[in-house]
PDB file of C-alpha atoms and ligand atoms in Angstrom:
ATOM      1  CA  MET A   1      -6.578   9.554 -19.772  1.00 60.00           C
ATOM      2  CA  GLY A   2      -7.877  12.368 -21.911  1.00 75.00           C
ATOM      3  CA  VAL A   3      -7.517  15.984 -20.881  1.00 78.00           C
ATOM      4  CA  PHE A   4     -11.300  16.454 -20.764  1.00 80.00           C
ATOM      5  CA  LYS A   5     -11.821  13.391 -18.558  1.00 84.00           C
ATOM      6  CA  LEU A   6      -9.064  14.500 -16.206  1.00 86.00           C
ATOM      7  CA  GLY A   7     -10.476  18.031 -16.077  1.00 85.00           C
ATOM      8  CA  LYS A   8     -13.955  16.659 -15.307  1.00 84.00           C
ATOM      9  CA  MET A   9     -12.582  14.542 -12.447  1.00 84.00           C
ATOM     10  CA  THR A  10     -10.591  17.462 -11.046  1.00 85.00           C
ATOM     11  CA  PHE A  11     -13.555  19.830 -11.264  1.00 84.00           C
ATOM     12  CA  GLY A  12     -15.892  17.210  -9.746  1.00 83.00           C
ATOM     13  CA  SER A  13     -13.573  16.633  -6.801  1.00 82.00           C
ATOM     14  CA  LEU A  14     -13.921  20.299  -5.831  1.00 83.00           C
ATOM     15  CA  PHE A  15     -17.527  19.624  -4.838  1.00 84.00           C
ATOM     16  CA  LYS A  16     -17.081  16.217  -3.176  1.00 83.00           C
ATOM     17  CA  LYS A  17     -16.261  15.403   0.419  1.00 82.00           C
ATOM     18  CA  PRO A  18     -12.661  14.171   0.773  1.00 81.00           C
ATOM     19  CA  GLU A  19     -12.211  10.394   0.897  1.00 80.00           C
ATOM     20  CA  THR A  20      -9.709  10.712   3.735  1.00 86.00           C
ATOM     21  CA  VAL A  21     -10.539  11.283   7.412  1.00 84.00           C
ATOM     22  CA  LEU A  22      -8.617  12.885  10.258  1.00 85.00           C
ATOM     23  CA  TYR A  23      -7.552   9.612  11.878  1.00 80.00           C
ATOM     24  CA  PRO A  24      -7.506   8.981  14.825  1.00 75.00           C
ATOM     25  CA  ILE A  25      -9.939  11.853  15.665  1.00 81.00           C
ATOM     26  CA  GLU A  26     -12.306  10.650  12.961  1.00 82.00           C
ATOM     27  CA  GLN A  27     -12.595   6.987  12.041  1.00 82.00           C
ATOM     28  CA  LYS A  28     -14.208   5.163   9.165  1.00 84.00           C
ATOM     29  CA  PRO A  29     -16.586   2.273   9.927  1.00 87.00           C
ATOM     30  CA  LYS A  30     -14.722  -0.941  10.688  1.00 87.00           C
ATOM     31  CA  PRO A  31     -14.699  -3.393   7.790  1.00 88.00           C
ATOM     32  CA  VAL A  32     -16.632  -6.631   8.263  1.00 88.00           C
ATOM     33  CA  GLY A  33     -14.308  -9.428   9.385  1.00 87.00           C
ATOM     34  CA  LEU A  34     -11.675  -7.103  10.850  1.00 89.00           C
ATOM     35  CA  LYS A  35      -9.420  -9.284  13.011  1.00 89.00           C
ATOM     36  CA  GLY A  36      -8.257  -6.406  15.168  1.00 92.00           C
ATOM     37  CA  HIS A  37      -5.486  -6.984  17.644  1.00 94.00           C
ATOM     38  CA  ILE A  38      -4.481  -9.365  20.439  1.00 96.00           C
ATOM     39  CA  ALA A  39      -5.895  -8.526  23.864  1.00 96.00           C
ATOM     40  CA  ILE A  40      -5.188 -10.234  27.182  1.00 97.00           C
ATOM     41  CA  GLU A  41      -7.233 -10.719  30.334  1.00 97.00           C
ATOM     42  CA  ALA A  42      -4.215 -10.447  32.604  1.00 97.00           C
ATOM     43  CA  GLU A  43      -6.090 -11.619  35.721  1.00 96.00           C
ATOM     44  CA  SER A  44      -6.420 -15.104  34.180  1.00 96.00           C
ATOM     45  CA  CYS A  45      -2.857 -15.375  32.836  1.00 97.00           C
ATOM     46  CA  ILE A  46      -0.640 -17.919  34.618  1.00 96.00           C
ATOM     47  CA  LEU A  47       2.557 -16.767  32.834  1.00 97.00           C
ATOM     48  CA  CYS A  48       3.057 -20.240  31.377  1.00 97.00           C
ATOM     49  CA  GLY A  49       4.778 -18.746  28.310  1.00 96.00           C
ATOM     50  CA  MET A  50       2.976 -20.924  25.733  1.00 96.00           C
ATOM     51  CA  CYS A  51       2.039 -17.838  23.700  1.00 97.00           C
ATOM     52  CA  ASP A  52       5.655 -16.607  23.841  1.00 97.00           C
ATOM     53  CA  ARG A  53       7.032 -19.951  22.634  1.00 96.00           C
ATOM     54  CA  SER A  54       4.357 -20.445  19.959  1.00 96.00           C
ATOM     55  CA  CYS A  55       4.269 -17.009  18.356  1.00 96.00           C
ATOM     56  CA  ALA A  56       5.310 -17.221  14.709  1.00 92.00           C
ATOM     57  CA  THR A  57       6.967 -13.803  14.762  1.00 96.00           C
ATOM     58  CA  ASN A  58       8.386 -13.826  18.311  1.00 95.00           C
ATOM     59  CA  CYS A  59       6.440 -10.723  19.192  1.00 96.00           C
ATOM     60  CA  ILE A  60       5.211 -11.866  22.636  1.00 97.00           C
ATOM     61  CA  THR A  61       7.524 -11.847  25.655  1.00 97.00           C
ATOM     62  CA  VAL A  62       6.467 -13.405  28.942  1.00 97.00           C
ATOM     63  CA  ASP A  63       8.626 -12.556  31.954  1.00 97.00           C
ATOM     64  CA  LYS A  64       7.712 -14.777  34.859  1.00 96.00           C
ATOM     65  CA  GLN A  65      10.035 -13.007  37.328  1.00 96.00           C
ATOM     66  CA  ALA A  66       8.754  -9.525  36.536  1.00 96.00           C
ATOM     67  CA  ARG A  67       5.172 -10.854  36.086  1.00 97.00           C
ATOM     68  CA  THR A  68       4.768  -9.097  32.750  1.00 97.00           C
ATOM     69  CA  TRP A  69       3.279 -10.042  29.396  1.00 98.00           C
ATOM     70  CA  ALA A  70       4.470  -7.877  26.496  1.00 97.00           C
ATOM     71  CA  ILE A  71       3.632  -7.663  22.808  1.00 97.00           C
ATOM     72  CA  ASP A  72       5.323  -5.851  19.958  1.00 95.00           C
ATOM     73  CA  ARG A  73       2.265  -4.965  17.886  1.00 93.00           C
ATOM     74  CA  PHE A  74       4.418  -3.854  14.968  1.00 92.00           C
ATOM     75  CA  GLN A  75       5.558  -7.444  14.514  1.00 94.00           C
ATOM     76  CA  CYS A  76       2.245  -9.212  15.141  1.00 95.00           C
ATOM     77  CA  ILE A  77       0.641 -10.570  11.962  1.00 94.00           C
ATOM     78  CA  GLN A  78      -2.721 -11.292  13.642  1.00 92.00           C
ATOM     79  CA  CYS A  79      -2.553 -14.996  12.793  1.00 94.00           C
ATOM     80  CA  GLY A  80      -4.356 -15.797  16.065  1.00 94.00           C
ATOM     81  CA  TYR A  81      -2.254 -18.861  16.856  1.00 95.00           C
ATOM     82  CA  CYS A  82      -1.403 -17.639  20.358  1.00 97.00           C
ATOM     83  CA  VAL A  83      -5.137 -17.438  21.075  1.00 97.00           C
ATOM     84  CA  THR A  84      -5.536 -21.137  20.305  1.00 96.00           C
ATOM     85  CA  CYS A  85      -2.411 -22.053  22.333  1.00 95.00           C
ATOM     86  CA  CYS A  86      -3.295 -20.257  25.564  1.00 97.00           C
ATOM     87  CA  PRO A  87      -4.356 -22.929  28.082  1.00 96.00           C
ATOM     88  CA  LYS A  88      -6.277 -20.366  30.171  1.00 96.00           C
ATOM     89  CA  LYS A  89      -8.115 -18.859  27.164  1.00 96.00           C
ATOM     90  CA  CYS A  90      -7.131 -15.408  28.356  1.00 97.00           C
ATOM     91  CA  LEU A  91      -6.026 -14.168  24.912  1.00 97.00           C
ATOM     92  CA  HIS A  92      -8.488 -13.074  22.259  1.00 96.00           C
ATOM     93  CA  MET A  93      -8.671 -11.028  19.080  1.00 95.00           C
ATOM     94  CA  ASP A  94     -10.237  -7.668  19.925  1.00 93.00           C
ATOM     95  CA  PRO A  95     -12.078  -6.719  16.687  1.00 91.00           C
ATOM     96  CA  ASP A  96     -10.889  -3.127  16.776  1.00 88.00           C
ATOM     97  CA  TYR A  97      -7.767  -1.258  15.730  1.00 84.00           C
ATOM     98  CA  ALA A  98      -4.918  -0.983  18.220  1.00 84.00           C
ATOM     99  CA  PRO A  99      -4.337   2.625  19.351  1.00 81.00           C
ATOM    100  CA  ALA A 100      -2.405   4.679  16.783  1.00 79.00           C
ATOM    101  CA  SER A 101       1.249   5.237  17.606  1.00 82.00           C
ATOM    102  CA  THR A 102       3.956   7.367  16.037  1.00 84.00           C
ATOM    103  CA  GLN A 103       6.742   5.346  17.622  1.00 88.00           C
ATOM    104  CA  HIS A 104       7.715   1.704  17.700  1.00 90.00           C
ATOM    105  CA  THR A 105       6.621   0.703  21.181  1.00 88.00           C
ATOM    106  CA  VAL A 106       6.049  -2.565  23.004  1.00 93.00           C
ATOM    107  CA  ASP A 107       2.860  -2.876  25.068  1.00 94.00           C
ATOM    108  CA  VAL A 108       3.680  -4.277  28.505  1.00 96.00           C
ATOM    109  CA  VAL A 109       0.895  -5.644  30.713  1.00 97.00           C
ATOM    110  CA  GLU A 110       1.451  -6.389  34.392  1.00 97.00           C
ATOM    111  CA  VAL A 111       0.023  -9.734  35.420  1.00 97.00           C
ATOM    112  CA  PRO A 112      -1.452  -9.629  38.923  1.00 95.00           C
ATOM    113  CA  ALA A 113      -0.606 -12.411  41.352  1.00 92.00           C
ATOM    114  CA  GLN A 114      -3.427 -14.903  41.580  1.00 81.00           C
ATOM    115  CA  ASP A 115      -4.988 -15.685  44.957  1.00 74.00           C
ATOM    116  CA  LYS A 116      -4.244 -19.229  45.998  1.00 65.00           C
ATOM    117  CA  PRO A 117      -7.026 -21.124  47.815  1.00 56.00           C
ATOM    118  CA  ALA A 118      -6.587 -20.968  51.592  1.00 47.00           C
ATOM    119  CA  LYS A 119      -5.302 -24.170  53.191  1.00 50.00           C
ATOM    120  CA  ALA A 120      -7.949 -26.058  55.113  1.00 42.00           C
ATOM    121  CA  GLU A 121      -7.148 -27.436  58.541  1.00 41.00           C
ATOM    122  CA  LYS A 122      -8.130 -31.013  57.816  1.00 41.00           C
ATOM    123  CA  ALA A 123      -6.673 -32.919  54.879  1.00 40.00           C
ATOM    124  CA  ASP A 124     -10.070 -34.417  53.959  1.00 43.00           C
ATOM    125  CA  ASP A 125     -11.806 -31.033  53.902  1.00 45.00           C
ATOM    126  CA  ASN A 126      -9.006 -29.680  51.746  1.00 47.00           C
ATOM    127  CA  LYS A 127      -9.272 -32.373  49.081  1.00 42.00           C
ATOM    128  CA  PRO A 128     -12.236 -31.069  47.004  1.00 46.00           C
ATOM    129  CA  ALA A 129     -10.812 -27.524  46.973  1.00 42.00           C
ATOM    130  CA  ALA A 130      -7.364 -28.760  45.947  1.00 41.00           C
ATOM    131  CA  THR A 131      -8.872 -30.917  43.193  1.00 40.00           C
ATOM    132  CA  ALA A 132     -10.909 -28.005  41.850  1.00 40.00           C
ATOM    133  CA  ALA A 133      -7.879 -25.689  41.917  1.00 42.00           C
ATOM    134  CA  ALA A 134      -5.740 -28.282  40.115  1.00 42.00           C
ATOM    135  CA  ALA A 135      -8.470 -28.771  37.487  1.00 40.00           C
ATOM    136  CA  ALA A 136      -8.646 -25.010  36.941  1.00 42.00           C
ATOM    137  CA  GLU A 137      -4.875 -24.788  36.457  1.00 45.00           C
ATOM    138  CA  LYS A 138      -4.593 -27.817  34.199  1.00 42.00           C
ATOM    139  CA  PRO A 139      -5.970 -27.644  30.640  1.00 44.00           C
ATOM    140  CA  SER A 140      -8.710 -30.187  29.929  1.00 42.00           C
ATOM    141  CA  GLU A 141      -8.169 -33.062  27.455  1.00 39.00           C
ATOM    142  CA  THR A 142      -9.692 -31.033  24.629  1.00 40.00           C
ATOM    143  CA  GLU A 143      -7.601 -27.976  25.549  1.00 44.00           C
ATOM    144  CA  GLN A 144      -4.341 -29.957  25.873  1.00 50.00           C
ATOM    145  CA  VAL A 145      -1.525 -27.892  24.420  1.00 52.00           C
ATOM    146  CA  PRO A 146       1.540 -29.563  22.877  1.00 58.00           C
ATOM    147  CA  THR A 147       4.605 -29.128  25.056  1.00 59.00           C
ATOM    148  CA  ASN A 148       7.403 -30.334  22.800  1.00 62.00           C
ATOM    149  CA  ALA A 149       8.645 -28.487  19.735  1.00 63.00           C
ATOM    150  CA  LYS A 150       7.707 -31.250  17.241  1.00 67.00           C
ATOM    151  CA  ASP A 151       4.088 -31.451  18.431  1.00 69.00           C
ATOM    152  CA  ARG A 152       3.845 -27.663  18.529  1.00 68.00           C
ATOM    153  CA  ASP A 153       5.102 -27.410  14.951  1.00 69.00           C
ATOM    154  CA  GLU A 154       2.569 -30.046  13.860  1.00 72.00           C
ATOM    155  CA  ALA A 155      -0.225 -28.121  15.598  1.00 71.00           C
ATOM    156  CA  LEU A 156       0.948 -24.933  13.915  1.00 72.00           C
ATOM    157  CA  LEU A 157       0.978 -26.634  10.495  1.00 76.00           C
ATOM    158  CA  ALA A 158      -2.564 -27.884  11.145  1.00 76.00           C
ATOM    159  CA  ALA A 159      -3.647 -24.338  12.049  1.00 74.00           C
ATOM    160  CA  ILE A 160      -1.945 -22.968   8.922  1.00 75.00           C
ATOM    161  CA  ALA A 161      -3.842 -25.488   6.781  1.00 78.00           C
ATOM    162  CA  LEU A 162      -7.110 -23.908   7.978  1.00 74.00           C
ATOM    163  CA  MET A 163      -6.039 -20.333   7.170  1.00 73.00           C
ATOM    164  CA  GLU A 164      -6.748 -18.371   4.012  1.00 72.00           C
ATOM    165  CA  PRO A 165      -3.936 -19.004   1.475  1.00 78.00           C
ATOM    166  CA  GLU A 166      -2.590 -15.442   1.672  1.00 74.00           C
ATOM    167  CA  LYS A 167      -2.456 -15.454   5.473  1.00 73.00           C
ATOM    168  CA  ALA A 168      -1.017 -18.976   5.522  1.00 76.00           C
ATOM    169  CA  GLN A 169       1.809 -17.824   3.267  1.00 78.00           C
ATOM    170  CA  ARG A 170       2.552 -14.882   5.565  1.00 73.00           C
ATOM    171  CA  VAL A 171       2.786 -17.204   8.562  1.00 71.00           C
ATOM    172  CA  ARG A 172       5.054 -19.600   6.629  1.00 76.00           C
ATOM    173  CA  ASP A 173       7.304 -16.685   5.647  1.00 75.00           C
ATOM    174  CA  ALA A 174       7.452 -15.547   9.262  1.00 71.00           C
ATOM    175  CA  LEU A 175       8.347 -19.061  10.408  1.00 70.00           C
ATOM    176  CA  GLU A 176      11.087 -19.316   7.808  1.00 74.00           C
ATOM    177  CA  ALA A 177      12.501 -15.974   8.881  1.00 67.00           C
ATOM    178  CA  ARG A 178      12.466 -17.157  12.503  1.00 64.00           C
ATOM    179  CA  SER A 179      14.342 -20.390  11.802  1.00 61.00           C
TER     180      SER A 179
HETATM  181  S1  LIG B 201      -1.530 -13.308  16.579  1.00 91.46           S
HETATM  182 FE1  LIG B 201       0.157 -14.563  15.723  1.00 91.46          FE
HETATM  183  S2  LIG B 201       1.816 -13.108  15.405  1.00 91.46           S
HETATM  184 FE2  LIG B 201       0.331 -12.086  16.753  1.00 91.46          FE
HETATM  185  S3  LIG B 201       1.056 -12.485  18.825  1.00 91.46           S
HETATM  186 FE3  LIG B 201      -0.389 -14.136  18.308  1.00 91.46          FE
HETATM  187  S4  LIG B 201       0.897 -15.814  17.442  1.00 91.46           S
HETATM  188 FE4  LIG B 201       2.120 -13.926  17.453  1.00 91.46          FE
HETATM  189  S1  LIG B 202      -0.399 -18.718  27.006  1.00 91.46           S
HETATM  190 FE1  LIG B 202      -2.027 -17.584  28.096  1.00 91.46          FE
HETATM  191  S2  LIG B 202      -1.704 -18.082  30.260  1.00 91.46           S
HETATM  192 FE2  LIG B 202       0.177 -18.641  29.187  1.00 91.46          FE
HETATM  193  S3  LIG B 202       1.492 -16.806  29.344  1.00 91.46           S
HETATM  194 FE3  LIG B 202       0.366 -16.636  27.400  1.00 91.46          FE
HETATM  195  S4  LIG B 202      -1.443 -15.432  27.907  1.00 91.46           S
HETATM  196 FE4  LIG B 202      -0.617 -16.165  29.857  1.00 91.46          FE
END
């Protein structure tokens, strides 16, 4: 680059607004198609652990005893596979940035106990309520989630086939590193 061109750029930059912003106080507009980060509606979570077992980077930890769902956002690659695996559909991609952090932290969410339907006195009266509760707990045919490792891997490969090549490669790399 010539001296004159460089001098012109330097001089011009004295009169321009800086390209950078004081993040997180100031924020630039979100790019179109931003995937954001994983969010959970804890009230609907049944602590089944499907997201934990399916995550390509092992960044989700479900603790049934402690009733907690935790995610290491520094490891998450936003592939979205856990969202498709969750039988209760309580995970989603929040199209916004996760809060800025200066330290490597794990977000831990407490999962509240779910109210069970009260037992009816007569068995016959209880039947419709029990059926409805069972249907709510059990994924429908279309939402059926693979339970064995082979089927899960096949489902993951099918999901990878639908991803953009660059993202698919990142997921494959993560899976290789996990194995
Ligand atoms: S988006 Fe992908 S990497 Fe992130 S928690 Fe879900 S399965 Fe794991
Ligand atoms: S798959 Fe869904 S319901 Fe199961 S533990 Fe994960 S978030 Fe909760």
